mmCIF file of C-alpha atoms in Angstrom:
data_model
loop_
_atom_site.group_PDB
_atom_site.id
_atom_site.type_symbol
_atom_site.label_atom_id
_atom_site.label_comp_id
_atom_site.label_asym_id
_atom_site.label_seq_id
_atom_site.Cartn_x
_atom_site.Cartn_y
_atom_site.Cartn_z
ATOM 1 C CA MET W 447 12.933 -5.761 -1.912
ATOM 2 C CA ARG W 448 11.887 -8.868 -4.583
ATOM 3 C CA GLN W 449 8.645 -9.352 -3.235
ATOM 4 C CA SER W 450 6.302 -10.058 -6.950
ATOM 5 C CA ILE W 451 3.605 -6.836 -7.653
ATOM 6 C CA PRO W 452 0.477 -8.744 -6.394
ATOM 7 C CA ALA W 453 1.732 -9.034 -2.720
ATOM 8 C CA ILE W 454 4.157 -5.215 -3.353
ATOM 9 C CA ILE W 455 0.078 -4.004 -4.066
ATOM 10 C CA CYS W 456 -1.360 -5.940 -0.820
ATOM 11 C CA LEU W 457 2.158 -4.985 1.617
ATOM 12 C CA THR W 458 2.000 -1.084 0.241
ATOM 13 C CA PHE W 459 -2.031 -1.298 0.985
ATOM 14 C CA ALA W 460 -1.529 -2.447 4.348
ATOM 15 C CA LEU W 461 -1.650 0.757 4.697
ATOM 16 C CA LEU W 462 -4.290 2.251 2.882
ATOM 17 C CA VAL W 463 -6.863 -1.079 3.742
ATOM 18 C CA ALA W 464 -6.717 -1.718 7.126
ATOM 19 C CA GLY W 465 -8.522 -5.088 5.910
ATOM 20 C CA CYS W 466 -5.620 -5.791 3.413
ATOM 21 C CA SER W 467 -3.964 -8.090 5.689
ATOM 22 C CA GLY W 468 -5.205 -9.949 9.503
ATOM 23 C CA SER W 469 -4.204 -12.417 11.953
ATOM 24 C CA LYS W 470 -5.961 -13.522 15.274
ATOM 25 C CA SER W 471 -5.720 -17.219 15.885
ATOM 26 C CA SER W 472 -4.735 -20.501 14.325
ATOM 27 C CA ASP W 473 -7.435 -23.598 14.414
ATOM 28 C CA ALA W 474 -6.969 -27.157 13.421
ATOM 29 C CA GLY W 475 -6.174 -27.732 10.128
ATOM 30 C CA SER W 476 -7.425 -27.709 6.173
ATOM 31 C CA SER W 477 -6.306 -30.421 3.333
ATOM 32 C CA SER W 478 -3.014 -27.304 4.050
ATOM 33 C CA GLY W 479 -2.482 -28.211 7.133
ATOM 34 C CA ALA W 480 -3.880 -24.746 9.534
ATOM 35 C CA VAL W 481 -6.571 -21.896 9.601
ATOM 36 C CA TYR W 482 -5.298 -18.443 10.654
ATOM 37 C CA THR W 483 -7.247 -15.740 10.812
ATOM 38 C CA VAL W 484 -6.693 -12.436 9.887
ATOM 39 C CA LYS W 485 -6.963 -10.020 12.663
ATOM 40 C CA ARG W 486 -7.307 -6.428 12.544
ATOM 41 C CA GLY W 487 -3.282 -4.901 11.095
ATOM 42 C CA ASP W 488 -2.602 -8.142 9.612
ATOM 43 C CA THR W 489 -1.236 -8.319 5.921
ATOM 44 C CA LEU W 490 -0.512 -11.294 3.568
ATOM 45 C CA TYR W 491 3.716 -10.579 4.238
ATOM 46 C CA ARG W 492 3.552 -10.671 7.853
ATOM 47 C CA ILE W 493 1.096 -13.919 7.568
ATOM 48 C CA SER W 494 3.440 -15.348 5.275
ATOM 49 C CA ARG W 495 5.962 -14.653 7.968
ATOM 50 C CA ILE W 496 3.876 -16.053 11.006
ATOM 51 C CA THR W 497 3.511 -18.762 9.098
ATOM 52 C CA GLY W 498 6.059 -19.464 6.785
ATOM 53 C CA THR W 499 3.155 -19.451 4.259
ATOM 54 C CA SER W 500 4.353 -17.539 0.991
ATOM 55 C CA VAL W 501 2.462 -15.037 -0.312
ATOM 56 C CA LYS W 502 2.266 -16.585 -3.447
ATOM 57 C CA ASP W 503 0.660 -19.670 -1.771
ATOM 58 C CA LEU W 504 -1.698 -17.306 0.810
ATOM 59 C CA ALA W 505 -2.687 -15.940 -2.706
ATOM 60 C CA ARG W 506 -2.613 -19.623 -4.149
ATOM 61 C CA LEU W 507 -4.750 -22.007 -1.806
ATOM 62 C CA ASN W 508 -7.220 -19.039 -0.210
ATOM 63 C CA ASN W 509 -7.921 -17.930 -4.640
ATOM 64 C CA ILE W 510 -7.100 -14.973 -3.345
ATOM 65 C CA SER W 511 -6.935 -11.652 -6.412
ATOM 66 C CA PRO W 512 -4.940 -8.858 -7.585
ATOM 67 C CA PRO W 513 -5.451 -5.828 -5.338
ATOM 68 C CA TYR W 514 -5.091 -9.263 -2.690
ATOM 69 C CA THR W 515 -7.637 -7.651 0.101
ATOM 70 C CA ILE W 516 -8.329 -9.665 2.849
ATOM 71 C CA GLU W 517 -10.982 -9.202 5.698
ATOM 72 C CA VAL W 518 -10.948 -9.404 9.227
ATOM 73 C CA GLY W 519 -11.887 -12.458 10.396
ATOM 74 C CA GLN W 520 -11.978 -14.028 7.170
ATOM 75 C CA LYS W 521 -10.074 -17.538 7.229
ATOM 76 C CA LEU W 522 -6.920 -18.804 5.516
ATOM 77 C CA ARG W 523 -5.115 -21.667 4.694
ATOM 78 C CA VAL W 524 -1.963 -21.797 5.242
ATOM 79 C CA ASN W 525 0.593 -23.740 4.820
ATOM 80 C CA GLY W 526 2.577 -26.592 7.956
ATOM 81 C CA SER W 527 1.455 -28.304 10.686
ATOM 82 C CA LYS W 528 -0.929 -27.895 12.995
ATOM 83 C CA SER W 529 1.546 -27.638 15.841
ATOM 84 C CA THR W 530 3.291 -25.453 13.363
ATOM 85 C CA ALA W 531 0.754 -23.632 13.228
ATOM 86 C CA LYS W 532 0.349 -23.056 16.786
ATOM 87 C CA LYS W 533 2.872 -22.125 17.454
ATOM 88 C CA SER W 534 3.457 -19.255 15.627
ATOM 89 C CA SER W 535 -0.250 -17.996 16.509
ATOM 90 C CA SER W 536 0.961 -18.135 20.300
ATOM 91 C CA ARG W 537 4.244 -16.649 19.732
ATOM 92 C CA SER W 538 2.537 -14.078 17.135
ATOM 93 C CA LYS W 539 -0.104 -12.440 20.456
ATOM 94 C CA ASN W 540 3.916 -11.926 22.634
ATOM 95 C CA SER W 541 5.639 -10.561 20.453
ATOM 96 C CA LYS W 542 4.768 -7.637 19.444
ATOM 97 C CA VAL W 543 5.291 -6.600 15.143
ATOM 98 C CA THR W 544 6.059 -3.664 14.237
ATOM 99 C CA PRO W 545 3.710 -2.002 11.566
ATOM 100 C CA SER W 546 4.985 -0.110 9.207
ATOM 101 C CA TYR W 547 3.587 3.801 10.401
ATOM 102 C CA ALA W 548 5.948 2.522 13.142
ATOM 103 C CA VAL W 549 8.806 2.077 11.522
ATOM 104 C CA PRO W 550 11.538 4.366 12.644
ATOM 105 C CA GLN W 551 12.398 7.173 9.722
ATOM 106 C CA SER W 552 16.122 6.560 9.822
ATOM 107 C CA SER W 553 15.297 3.448 7.553
ATOM 108 C CA TRP W 554 13.344 6.158 5.082
ATOM 109 C CA PRO W 555 15.872 6.438 1.989
ATOM 110 C CA PRO W 556 17.997 9.744 1.838
ATOM 111 C CA VAL W 557 16.298 12.762 0.123
ATOM 112 C CA GLY W 558 16.922 13.663 -3.483
ATOM 113 C CA GLN W 559 17.513 9.443 -3.835
ATOM 114 C CA ARG W 560 14.714 9.360 -6.401
ATOM 115 C CA CYS W 561 13.031 12.617 -7.828
ATOM 116 C CA TRP W 562 9.492 13.518 -7.175
ATOM 117 C CA ILE W 563 6.922 15.821 -8.444
ATOM 118 C CA TRP W 564 3.809 16.506 -6.845
ATOM 119 C CA PRO W 565 0.863 14.839 -8.697
ATOM 120 C CA ALA W 566 -1.474 17.418 -8.242
ATOM 121 C CA SER W 567 -1.934 21.260 -7.649
ATOM 122 C CA GLY W 568 -3.743 22.288 -5.422
ATOM 123 C CA THR W 569 -3.561 22.805 -0.936
ATOM 124 C CA VAL W 570 -2.797 19.873 2.024
ATOM 125 C CA VAL W 571 -5.494 19.115 4.067
ATOM 126 C CA VAL W 572 -4.368 16.226 5.070
ATOM 127 C CA PRO W 573 -0.711 16.020 6.089
ATOM 128 C CA TYR W 574 0.858 12.503 6.783
ATOM 129 C CA SER W 575 1.051 11.277 9.918
ATOM 130 C CA THR W 576 3.153 8.189 12.364
ATOM 131 C CA ALA W 577 0.608 7.648 14.156
ATOM 132 C CA GLU W 578 -1.638 4.603 15.244
ATOM 133 C CA GLY W 579 -4.467 5.094 12.346
ATOM 134 C CA GLY W 580 -3.041 8.384 11.082
ATOM 135 C CA ASN W 581 -3.056 9.755 7.639
ATOM 136 C CA LYS W 582 -0.531 7.603 5.396
ATOM 137 C CA GLY W 583 0.243 10.177 2.682
ATOM 138 C CA ILE W 584 -0.966 13.264 2.060
ATOM 139 C CA ASP W 585 -4.968 14.361 0.478
ATOM 140 C CA ILE W 586 -4.651 17.613 -1.255
ATOM 141 C CA ALA W 587 -8.012 19.456 -1.605
ATOM 142 C CA ALA W 588 -8.231 20.845 -5.758
ATOM 143 C CA PRO W 589 -11.836 21.701 -8.340
ATOM 144 C CA ARG W 590 -12.673 18.441 -8.516
ATOM 145 C CA GLY W 591 -11.245 17.620 -12.491
ATOM 146 C CA THR W 592 -8.082 18.683 -11.486
ATOM 147 C CA PRO W 593 -5.696 17.076 -13.216
ATOM 148 C CA VAL W 594 -3.412 14.268 -11.509
ATOM 149 C CA TYR W 595 -0.077 13.950 -12.631
ATOM 150 C CA ALA W 596 2.246 10.575 -12.414
ATOM 151 C CA SER W 597 4.462 11.831 -9.462
ATOM 152 C CA GLY W 598 7.501 9.667 -11.346
ATOM 153 C CA ALA W 599 7.948 7.357 -14.409
ATOM 154 C CA GLY W 600 7.344 3.490 -13.661
ATOM 155 C CA LYS W 601 4.563 0.915 -15.162
ATOM 156 C CA VAL W 602 1.181 0.961 -13.906
ATOM 157 C CA VAL W 603 0.513 -1.647 -11.640
ATOM 158 C CA TYR W 604 -3.384 -1.622 -10.712
ATOM 159 C CA VAL W 605 -5.723 0.586 -11.934
ATOM 160 C CA GLY W 606 -9.552 0.542 -10.398
ATOM 161 C CA ASN W 607 -12.045 0.623 -7.655
ATOM 162 C CA GLN W 608 -12.272 -2.597 -5.277
ATOM 163 C CA LEU W 609 -9.588 -1.462 -2.155
ATOM 164 C CA ARG W 610 -12.623 0.217 0.543
ATOM 165 C CA GLY W 611 -12.035 3.908 1.037
ATOM 166 C CA TYR W 612 -10.391 4.519 -1.830
ATOM 167 C CA GLY W 613 -12.422 5.131 -4.724
ATOM 168 C CA ASN W 614 -11.117 5.233 -8.087
ATOM 169 C CA LEU W 615 -7.483 4.451 -7.372
ATOM 170 C CA ILE W 616 -4.455 4.296 -9.321
ATOM 171 C CA MET W 617 -0.912 2.840 -8.370
ATOM 172 C CA ILE W 618 2.179 3.110 -10.682
ATOM 173 C CA LYS W 619 5.504 0.977 -9.060
ATOM 174 C CA HIS W 620 9.171 2.517 -9.135
ATOM 175 C CA GLY W 621 11.612 0.151 -9.889
ATOM 176 C CA GLU W 622 12.375 -2.143 -7.134
ATOM 177 C CA ASP W 623 11.756 -0.096 -4.035
ATOM 178 C CA TYR W 624 8.891 2.291 -4.578
ATOM 179 C CA ILE W 625 5.576 2.354 -5.410
ATOM 180 C CA THR W 626 3.321 5.305 -5.767
ATOM 181 C CA ALA W 627 -0.443 5.655 -5.023
ATOM 182 C CA TYR W 628 -3.314 8.161 -6.215
ATOM 183 C CA ALA W 629 -6.886 7.714 -4.373
ATOM 184 C CA HIS W 630 -11.025 9.488 -5.357
ATOM 185 C CA ASN W 631 -10.679 10.195 -9.066
ATOM 186 C CA ASP W 632 -12.595 10.514 -11.168
ATOM 187 C CA THR W 633 -11.672 9.806 -14.762
ATOM 188 C CA MET W 634 -9.054 7.752 -15.000
ATOM 189 C CA MET W 635 -6.585 7.689 -17.651
ATOM 190 C CA VAL W 636 -3.604 5.059 -17.768
ATOM 191 C CA ASN W 637 -4.130 1.421 -17.802
ATOM 192 C CA ASN W 638 -2.360 -2.119 -15.889
ATOM 193 C CA GLY W 639 0.865 -2.449 -17.480
ATOM 194 C CA GLN W 640 1.413 0.926 -18.751
ATOM 195 C CA ASN W 641 4.516 2.701 -18.930
ATOM 196 C CA VAL W 642 4.039 6.543 -18.063
ATOM 197 C CA LYS W 643 6.436 9.279 -17.256
ATOM 198 C CA ALA W 644 6.856 12.073 -14.845
ATOM 199 C CA GLY W 645 4.438 14.803 -14.896
ATOM 200 C CA GLN W 646 2.407 12.193 -17.092
ATOM 201 C CA GLN W 647 -1.515 13.339 -16.730
ATOM 202 C CA ILE W 648 -3.209 9.928 -15.611
ATOM 203 C CA ALA W 649 -6.286 11.206 -14.437
ATOM 204 C CA THR W 650 -8.740 14.091 -12.693
ATOM 205 C CA MET W 651 -9.289 15.102 -9.450
ATOM 206 C CA GLY W 652 -13.000 13.827 -8.018
ATOM 207 C CA SER W 653 -14.714 12.476 -4.852
ATOM 208 C CA THR W 654 -15.044 8.604 -5.065
ATOM 209 C CA GLY W 655 -14.349 7.068 -2.532
ATOM 210 C CA THR W 656 -14.819 10.140 -0.236
ATOM 211 C CA ASP W 657 -17.117 13.372 0.620
ATOM 212 C CA THR W 658 -14.682 16.249 -0.746
ATOM 213 C CA VAL W 659 -12.710 16.654 -3.467
ATOM 214 C CA LYS W 660 -9.672 15.489 -3.066
ATOM 215 C CA LEU W 661 -6.274 13.547 -4.320
ATOM 216 C CA HIS W 662 -5.424 10.864 -1.470
ATOM 217 C CA PHE W 663 -1.626 11.106 -2.259
ATOM 218 C CA GLN W 664 1.225 8.470 -1.325
ATOM 219 C CA ILE W 665 4.838 7.114 -1.837
ATOM 220 C CA ARG W 666 5.632 3.996 -0.389
ATOM 221 C CA TYR W 667 9.540 1.986 -0.271
ATOM 222 C CA ARG W 668 9.937 -1.265 0.807
ATOM 223 C CA ALA W 669 5.820 -0.960 1.492
ATOM 224 C CA THR W 670 6.635 1.562 4.688
ATOM 225 C CA ALA W 671 4.292 4.665 3.659
ATOM 226 C CA ILE W 672 6.734 7.603 4.255
ATOM 227 C CA ASP W 673 5.535 11.421 4.217
ATOM 228 C CA PRO W 674 5.048 12.617 0.793
ATOM 229 C CA GLN W 675 6.424 16.191 1.708
ATOM 230 C CA ARG W 676 10.324 15.257 2.348
ATOM 231 C CA TYR W 677 10.570 14.029 -0.598
ATOM 232 C CA LEU W 678 8.910 15.939 -2.753
ATOM 233 C CA PRO W 679 10.129 19.565 -3.811
ATOM 234 C CA PRO W 680 8.858 22.492 -2.117
ATOM 235 C CA LYS W 681 5.731 23.893 -4.158
ATOM 236 C CA GLY W 682 5.833 25.580 -7.425
ATOM 237 C CA SER W 683 9.383 24.702 -7.995
ATOM 238 C CA LYS W 684 11.732 21.493 -9.732
ATOM 239 C CA PRO W 685 12.691 18.937 -7.623
ATOM 240 C CA LYS W 686 16.732 19.643 -7.882
ATOM 241 C CA CYS W 687 17.700 16.493 -7.812
#
């Protein structure tokens, strides 16, 4: 996948944020030719595919800044003609788009393709779920202040608290295909653009954006949330890859 980092961020957090994208209907044009109304479950990437407007252009036309959050009901300017938008809208109503959580596990990367380490000590209190609306990562409970570590080497692409419900959030990009996310942190110890090593402490565990102390951890492969416990080593052991 060759999307830009901002596009990957939005794609990744269609998982985290129900409003990272959406589409409902298209109306008569604006100066760019059409308007698209965001509905629950949309992402900029999905809207890009439906309307033929690139993710980059969607962000530019609508002054959407990182982390590229959009809201249900929001009207987005898109490229193309009114008729094109209507056709796209009709197509979206009559064809089911497979959301990231429904992508078959057969498309997931093989175990051992990349080494991951546990991002924190503690107990997994909520596992990953493939159900619609289910947990798209794992929740690890431990005392406040427990160290949070980078699960793999990579580059920090987001540090902030602008994604509703996730509190202080860190996202790390690992090559072209992977992003890991670490939510509900207390203290954050890295900056945007910083390169980190596997096992480097990046934060302390907290309860920002939630009512209990925990770390919500996700691994995204090409914007699809995959089960972290399938790729992490057994608790207390080192990766074998």
